[in-house]
Each structure stands twice: as C-alpha cells, then as structure tokens.
PDB file of C-alpha atoms in Angstrom:
ATOM      1  CA  MET B 103       0.077  -0.058   0.135  1.00  0.00           C
ATOM      2  CA  LYS B 104       2.663   2.688   0.446  1.00  0.00           C
ATOM      3  CA  LEU B 105       3.484   2.353  -3.059  1.00  0.00           C
ATOM      4  CA  MET B 106       0.207   2.829  -4.558  1.00  0.00           C
ATOM      5  CA  CYS B 107      -0.402   6.103  -1.352  1.00  0.00           C
ATOM      6  CA  ARG B 108       2.950   7.849  -2.504  1.00  0.00           C
ATOM      7  CA  HIS B 109       1.206   7.603  -6.483  1.00  0.00           C
ATOM      8  CA  ILE B 110      -2.140   8.954  -5.202  1.00  0.00           C
ATOM      9  CA  ARG B 111      -0.299  11.418  -3.366  1.00  0.00           C
ATOM     10  CA  GLU B 112       1.591  12.490  -6.173  1.00  0.00           C
ATOM     11  CA  LEU B 113      -1.765  12.904  -7.896  1.00  0.00           C
ATOM     12  CA  ASN B 114      -3.073  15.044  -5.378  1.00  0.00           C
ATOM     13  CA  ASN B 115      -0.703  17.410  -5.481  1.00  0.00           C
ATOM     14  CA  ASN B 116      -0.455  17.618  -9.164  1.00  0.00           C
ATOM     15  CA  THR B 117      -4.181  18.366  -9.825  1.00  0.00           C
ATOM     16  CA  PRO B 118      -6.044  21.605  -9.024  1.00  0.00           C
ATOM     17  CA  ASN B 119      -8.944  19.413  -7.596  1.00  0.00           C
ATOM     18  CA  LYS B 120      -8.126  17.124  -5.069  1.00  0.00           C
ATOM     19  CA  MET B 121      -9.189  12.877  -6.422  1.00  0.00           C
ATOM     20  CA  ILE B 122      -8.997  11.344  -2.778  1.00  0.00           C
ATOM     21  CA  ALA B 123     -11.266  11.319  -0.851  1.00  0.00           C
ATOM     22  CA  GLU B 124     -11.262  10.038   2.906  1.00  0.00           C
ATOM     23  CA  ASN B 125     -11.647   6.312   4.060  1.00  0.00           C
ATOM     24  CA  PRO B 126     -10.207   4.062   1.556  1.00  0.00           C
ATOM     25  CA  ILE B 127     -11.274   0.502   0.983  1.00  0.00           C
ATOM     26  CA  HIS B 128      -9.857  -1.816   3.176  1.00  0.00           C
ATOM     27  CA  SER B 129      -6.253  -2.228   2.778  1.00  0.00           C
ATOM     28  CA  GLU B 130      -6.181  -6.184   2.831  1.00  0.00           C
ATOM     29  CA  SER B 131      -8.950  -6.194   0.021  1.00  0.00           C
ATOM     30  CA  ILE B 132      -8.462  -7.408  -3.677  1.00  0.00           C
ATOM     31  CA  SER B 133      -9.144  -4.131  -4.972  1.00  0.00           C
ATOM     32  CA  ALA B 134      -6.659  -2.559  -2.703  1.00  0.00           C
ATOM     33  CA  ARG B 135      -3.732  -5.063  -3.342  1.00  0.00           C
ATOM     34  CA  LEU B 136      -4.691  -5.148  -6.981  1.00  0.00           C
ATOM     35  CA  ALA B 137      -4.411  -1.749  -6.578  1.00  0.00           C
ATOM     36  CA  ASP B 138      -1.138  -1.541  -5.466  1.00  0.00           C
ATOM     37  CA  HIS B 139       0.253  -4.258  -8.205  1.00  0.00           C
ATOM     38  CA  LEU B 140      -0.856  -2.399 -10.456  1.00  0.00           C
ATOM     39  CA  SER B 141       0.667   0.199  -8.796  1.00  0.00           C
ATOM     40  CA  ALA B 142       4.171  -0.971  -8.565  1.00  0.00           C
ATOM     41  CA  MET B 143       3.704  -2.422 -12.112  1.00  0.00           C
ATOM     42  CA  ARG B 144       3.128   0.877 -13.981  1.00  0.00           C
ATOM     43  CA  ASP B 145       6.101   1.134 -15.922  1.00  0.00           C
ATOM     44  CA  ASP B 146       5.966  -2.762 -16.967  1.00  0.00           C
ATOM     45  CA  ILE B 147       2.242  -2.320 -18.367  1.00  0.00           C
ATOM     46  CA  LEU B 148       3.403   0.822 -19.656  1.00  0.00           C
ATOM     47  CA  THR B 149       6.490  -0.553 -21.676  1.00  0.00           C
ATOM     48  CA  ASP B 150       4.164  -3.596 -22.687  1.00  0.00           C
ATOM     49  CA  TRP B 151       1.601  -1.146 -24.025  1.00  0.00           C
ATOM     50  CA  LYS B 152       3.838   0.653 -26.019  1.00  0.00           C
ATOM     51  CA  SER B 153       5.247  -2.212 -27.816  1.00  0.00           C
ATOM     52  CA  LYS B 154       2.206  -3.855 -28.675  1.00  0.00           C
ATOM     53  CA  VAL B 155       1.080  -0.493 -30.267  1.00  0.00           C
ATOM     54  CA  SER B 156       3.988   0.532 -31.841  1.00  0.00           C
ATOM     55  CA  GLN B 157       4.078  -3.228 -33.377  1.00  0.00           C
ATOM     56  CA  ASP B 158       0.599  -2.671 -34.511  1.00  0.00           C
ATOM     57  CA  PRO B 159       0.687  -1.716 -37.898  1.00  0.00           C
ATOM     58  CA  SER B 160      -2.729  -0.346 -38.393  1.00  0.00           C
ATOM     59  CA  ILE B 161      -1.751   2.338 -35.589  1.00  0.00           C
ATOM     60  CA  ARG B 162      -0.357   5.164 -37.216  1.00  0.00           C
ATOM     61  CA  CYS B 163       2.813   6.072 -34.624  1.00  0.00           C
ATOM     62  CA  ASP B 164       5.970   5.960 -36.426  1.00  0.00           C
ATOM     63  CA  GLY B 165       8.710   8.670 -35.150  1.00  0.00           C
ATOM     64  CA  ILE B 166       6.682   9.892 -32.001  1.00  0.00           C
ATOM     65  CA  GLU B 167       9.096  10.528 -29.294  1.00  0.00           C
ATOM     66  CA  ASP B 168       8.492   8.419 -25.643  1.00  0.00           C
ATOM     67  CA  GLN B 169       6.937  11.118 -23.733  1.00  0.00           C
ATOM     68  CA  ARG B 170       4.819  12.574 -26.715  1.00  0.00           C
ATOM     69  CA  PHE B 171       4.022   9.059 -27.208  1.00  0.00           C
ATOM     70  CA  LEU B 172       2.811   8.335 -23.302  1.00  0.00           C
ATOM     71  CA  GLY B 173       1.117  11.743 -23.051  1.00  0.00           C
ATOM     72  CA  VAL B 174      -0.669  10.787 -19.861  1.00  0.00           C
ATOM     73  CA  MET B 175      -1.074   7.373 -19.671  1.00  0.00           C
ATOM     74  CA  PRO B 176       0.860   6.981 -16.703  1.00  0.00           C
ATOM     75  CA  GLN B 177      -1.783   9.390 -15.379  1.00  0.00           C
ATOM     76  CA  ILE B 178      -4.584   7.551 -16.764  1.00  0.00           C
ATOM     77  CA  LEU B 179      -3.007   3.976 -15.393  1.00  0.00           C
ATOM     78  CA  ASP B 180      -2.398   6.088 -11.700  1.00  0.00           C
ATOM     79  CA  ASN B 181      -6.153   6.769 -12.647  1.00  0.00           C
ATOM     80  CA  LEU B 182      -7.002   3.301 -12.580  1.00  0.00           C
ATOM     81  CA  SER B 183      -5.371   2.107  -9.265  1.00  0.00           C
ATOM     82  CA  ALA B 184      -6.775   4.697  -7.341  1.00  0.00           C
ATOM     83  CA  THR B 185     -10.428   3.629  -9.235  1.00  0.00           C
ATOM     84  CA  LEU B 186      -9.650   0.120  -7.720  1.00  0.00           C
ATOM     85  CA  LEU B 187      -8.993   2.060  -3.590  1.00  0.00           C
ATOM     86  CA  TYR B 188     -11.988   4.615  -4.073  1.00  0.00           C
ATOM     87  CA  PRO B 189     -14.762   2.578  -6.900  1.00  0.00           C
ATOM     88  CA  GLY B 190     -18.067   4.834  -7.183  1.00  0.00           C
ATOM     89  CA  ARG B 191     -16.134   8.190  -6.069  1.00  0.00           C
ATOM     90  CA  GLU B 192     -17.201  11.136  -7.970  1.00  0.00           C
ATOM     91  CA  ALA B 193     -13.913  12.889  -7.811  1.00  0.00           C
ATOM     92  CA  VAL B 194     -11.812   9.868  -9.092  1.00  0.00           C
ATOM     93  CA  ALA B 195     -13.952   9.683 -12.012  1.00  0.00           C
ATOM     94  CA  ARG B 196     -13.991  13.274 -13.049  1.00  0.00           C
ATOM     95  CA  GLN B 197     -10.165  13.033 -12.984  1.00  0.00           C
ATOM     96  CA  THR B 198      -9.650   9.889 -15.266  1.00  0.00           C
ATOM     97  CA  ALA B 199     -12.573  11.632 -17.241  1.00  0.00           C
ATOM     98  CA  GLU B 200     -10.182  14.751 -17.481  1.00  0.00           C
ATOM     99  CA  ASN B 201      -7.484  12.892 -18.346  1.00  0.00           C
ATOM    100  CA  ALA B 202      -9.056  10.627 -21.443  1.00  0.00           C
ATOM    101  CA  GLU B 203      -9.933  13.258 -22.732  1.00  0.00           C
ATOM    102  CA  LEU B 204      -6.435  14.835 -22.591  1.00  0.00           C
ATOM    103  CA  HIS B 205      -4.874  11.621 -23.922  1.00  0.00           C
ATOM    104  CA  TYR B 206      -7.593  11.621 -27.168  1.00  0.00           C
ATOM    105  CA  ARG B 207      -7.104  15.629 -27.650  1.00  0.00           C
ATOM    106  CA  HIS B 208      -3.367  14.431 -27.817  1.00  0.00           C
ATOM    107  CA  ARG B 209      -3.968  12.005 -29.905  1.00  0.00           C
ATOM    108  CA  ILE B 210      -5.401  13.698 -32.124  1.00  0.00           C
ATOM    109  CA  ASN B 211      -2.274  16.487 -32.600  1.00  0.00           C
ATOM    110  CA  LEU B 212      -0.694  13.223 -33.636  1.00  0.00           C
ATOM    111  CA  GLY B 213      -2.847  12.637 -36.144  1.00  0.00           C
ATOM    112  CA  TYR B 214      -4.979   9.222 -34.708  1.00  0.00           C
ATOM    113  CA  GLY B 215      -8.174   8.061 -36.029  1.00  0.00           C
ATOM    114  CA  ILE B 216     -10.986   6.816 -33.650  1.00  0.00           C
ATOM    115  CA  GLU B 217      -9.860   3.509 -34.817  1.00  0.00           C
ATOM    116  CA  ASP B 218      -5.887   4.327 -33.775  1.00  0.00           C
ATOM    117  CA  CYS B 219      -7.135   5.035 -30.285  1.00  0.00           C
ATOM    118  CA  LEU B 220      -9.785   2.038 -29.946  1.00  0.00           C
ATOM    119  CA  ALA B 221      -6.272  -0.077 -31.037  1.00  0.00           C
ATOM    120  CA  GLU B 222      -4.330   1.058 -28.493  1.00  0.00           C
ATOM    121  CA  GLY B 223      -7.284   0.637 -26.056  1.00  0.00           C
ATOM    122  CA  ARG B 224      -7.225  -3.047 -26.957  1.00  0.00           C
ATOM    123  CA  HIS B 225      -3.671  -3.506 -26.550  1.00  0.00           C
ATOM    124  CA  LEU B 226      -3.769  -1.791 -22.925  1.00  0.00           C
ATOM    125  CA  ARG B 227      -6.517  -4.296 -22.425  1.00  0.00           C
ATOM    126  CA  SER B 228      -3.995  -6.979 -22.991  1.00  0.00           C
ATOM    127  CA  ALA B 229      -1.297  -5.618 -20.913  1.00  0.00           C
ATOM    128  CA  LEU B 230      -3.486  -5.473 -18.258  1.00  0.00           C
ATOM    129  CA  ASP B 231      -4.892  -8.407 -18.624  1.00  0.00           C
ATOM    130  CA  TYR B 232      -1.244  -9.448 -18.283  1.00  0.00           C
ATOM    131  CA  GLN B 233      -1.221  -8.281 -15.396  1.00  0.00           C
ATOM    132  CA  LEU B 234      -4.242  -9.705 -13.881  1.00  0.00           C
ATOM    133  CA  ARG B 235      -3.183 -12.884 -14.496  1.00  0.00           C
ATOM    134  CA  TYR B 236      -0.309 -12.510 -13.137  1.00  0.00           C
ATOM    135  CA  PHE B 237      -1.884 -10.797  -9.614  1.00  0.00           C
ATOM    136  CA  GLU B 238      -4.021 -13.746  -9.161  1.00  0.00           C
ATOM    137  CA  GLU B 239      -1.153 -16.337  -9.430  1.00  0.00           C
ATOM    138  CA  LEU B 240       0.343 -14.522  -6.469  1.00  0.00           C
ATOM    139  CA  HIS B 241      -3.009 -14.219  -4.173  1.00  0.00           C
ATOM    140  CA  GLU B 242      -4.463 -17.197  -4.576  1.00  0.00           C
ATOM    141  CA  GLN B 243      -6.018 -16.602  -1.625  1.00  0.00           C
ATOM    142  CA  PHE B 244      -8.743 -14.410  -2.824  1.00  0.00           C
ATOM    143  CA  GLY B 245     -11.877 -16.654  -4.559  1.00  0.00           C
ATOM    144  CA  LEU B 246     -13.051 -16.379  -8.198  1.00  0.00           C
ATOM    145  CA  ALA B 247     -16.172 -13.886  -7.053  1.00  0.00           C
ATOM    146  CA  ALA B 248     -13.112 -11.566  -5.922  1.00  0.00           C
ATOM    147  CA  ARG B 249     -11.053 -11.902  -8.696  1.00  0.00           C
ATOM    148  CA  LEU B 250     -13.792 -11.265 -10.878  1.00  0.00           C
ATOM    149  CA  PHE B 251     -14.608  -8.352  -9.499  1.00  0.00           C
ATOM    150  CA  ALA B 252     -11.719  -6.768  -9.352  1.00  0.00           C
ATOM    151  CA  SER B 253     -11.038  -7.998 -12.934  1.00  0.00           C
ATOM    152  CA  GLY B 254     -14.625  -5.961 -13.966  1.00  0.00           C
ATOM    153  CA  LEU B 255     -13.390  -2.748 -12.376  1.00  0.00           C
ATOM    154  CA  VAL B 256     -10.201  -3.028 -14.529  1.00  0.00           C
ATOM    155  CA  HIS B 257     -12.294  -3.733 -17.801  1.00  0.00           C
ATOM    156  CA  SER B 258     -15.234  -1.529 -17.246  1.00  0.00           C
ATOM    157  CA  PHE B 259     -12.023   1.134 -16.699  1.00  0.00           C
ATOM    158  CA  VAL B 260     -10.562   0.405 -19.893  1.00  0.00           C
ATOM    159  CA  ASP B 261     -14.379   0.069 -21.645  1.00  0.00           C
ATOM    160  CA  GLY B 262     -14.911   3.521 -20.415  1.00  0.00           C
ATOM    161  CA  LEU B 263     -11.915   4.780 -22.084  1.00  0.00           C
ATOM    162  CA  ALA B 264     -12.892   3.592 -25.230  1.00  0.00           C
ATOM    163  CA  MET B 265     -16.452   5.463 -24.505  1.00  0.00           C
ATOM    164  CA  SER B 266     -14.064   8.686 -23.833  1.00  0.00           C
ATOM    165  CA  ALA B 267     -12.082   8.091 -27.276  1.00  0.00           C
ATOM    166  CA  VAL B 268     -15.299   7.716 -29.134  1.00  0.00           C
ATOM    167  CA  LYS B 269     -16.899  10.895 -27.557  1.00  0.00           C
ATOM    168  CA  THR B 270     -13.569  13.215 -27.758  1.00  0.00           C
ATOM    169  CA  MET B 271     -13.130  12.419 -31.763  1.00  0.00           C
ATOM    170  CA  VAL B 272     -16.607  11.976 -32.920  1.00  0.00           C
TER     171      VAL B 272
END
C-alpha cells in the first residue's frame, strides 16, 4: 500500500481538484492489493502497451518520441489504481475523464483517428490482462468471486476509456 499511497499523494498534489476522498477501501481487500500491484507494475504495463502499439501496423505512431507518445497514460494508470481504491467516487471518475480527454486530444494532435485510439485501448487491455493473471497467481487466497469483481473493475475502466475516445473524437 505504501507505493500506491505515494502515487495517490502525487496525483493529489499535481491536480487542481483533489481526487482522493477519505477512507479508502480496506487495505487487505483484493481491490486494494490489485491497485498496489498495478501501481508497482506501472512502468512494465506502459512498456508492454507501448511495444504492442508500436508493433501494430494499423496504428500510425511512427517517429513519435517516448514522452509525446506516453502523454498522460501514466496518470491514467494511476487513475485506474485510484478507481480500485475508491470505487464509485465521483472525484476519481472526474479526474479519469479529464485525463482520458487530454489523452485523446493529444492523439488527435498526433494525427490519430478513432480506430487508432480504440486499437490502443485493445493493447492496454491486453497489457492489463497479463498483469491481472500475474496478480491472480500471486494471490490465490482470494476466491473466484473476488477476482472476478476486481477484473470487472479493470475492464469497466478500460471500457470507459474507449467511450471517452469516441466522445472526444466523434
């Protein structure tokens, strides 16, 4: 939880409207543990995602330097961890929506179309799926229902990003 808490504090210190609410879910819950795992693996997730996107011939991303390519994706992954820690909190959802819109506006400036953005989302889901399976292997003590719940939150989050892409780009 220490790593996750640091990322949330950084998010709060770097955003105009404070995202965090008091009383996160219990630190031993599957959602909290998954949030911490995804936070710890954030760089690996970004590397995996970027690799998949750059190898996809249907996405026009040639020649884009790393920092411009990543844009606010690190913050979006932090938003995913915050969503797991604070499910249903309006401030978290609002910050996620703002970062998603920034991401897709940045993509428009890079010449992306809606197909490119949705393909990026597919590759993000793949990178997160890998981490979900890895997390499940590390935490077999959680039952199937708990694992499905946590997985559902992650997939719902990625679906929300796809909806943001459509809203921003259409």
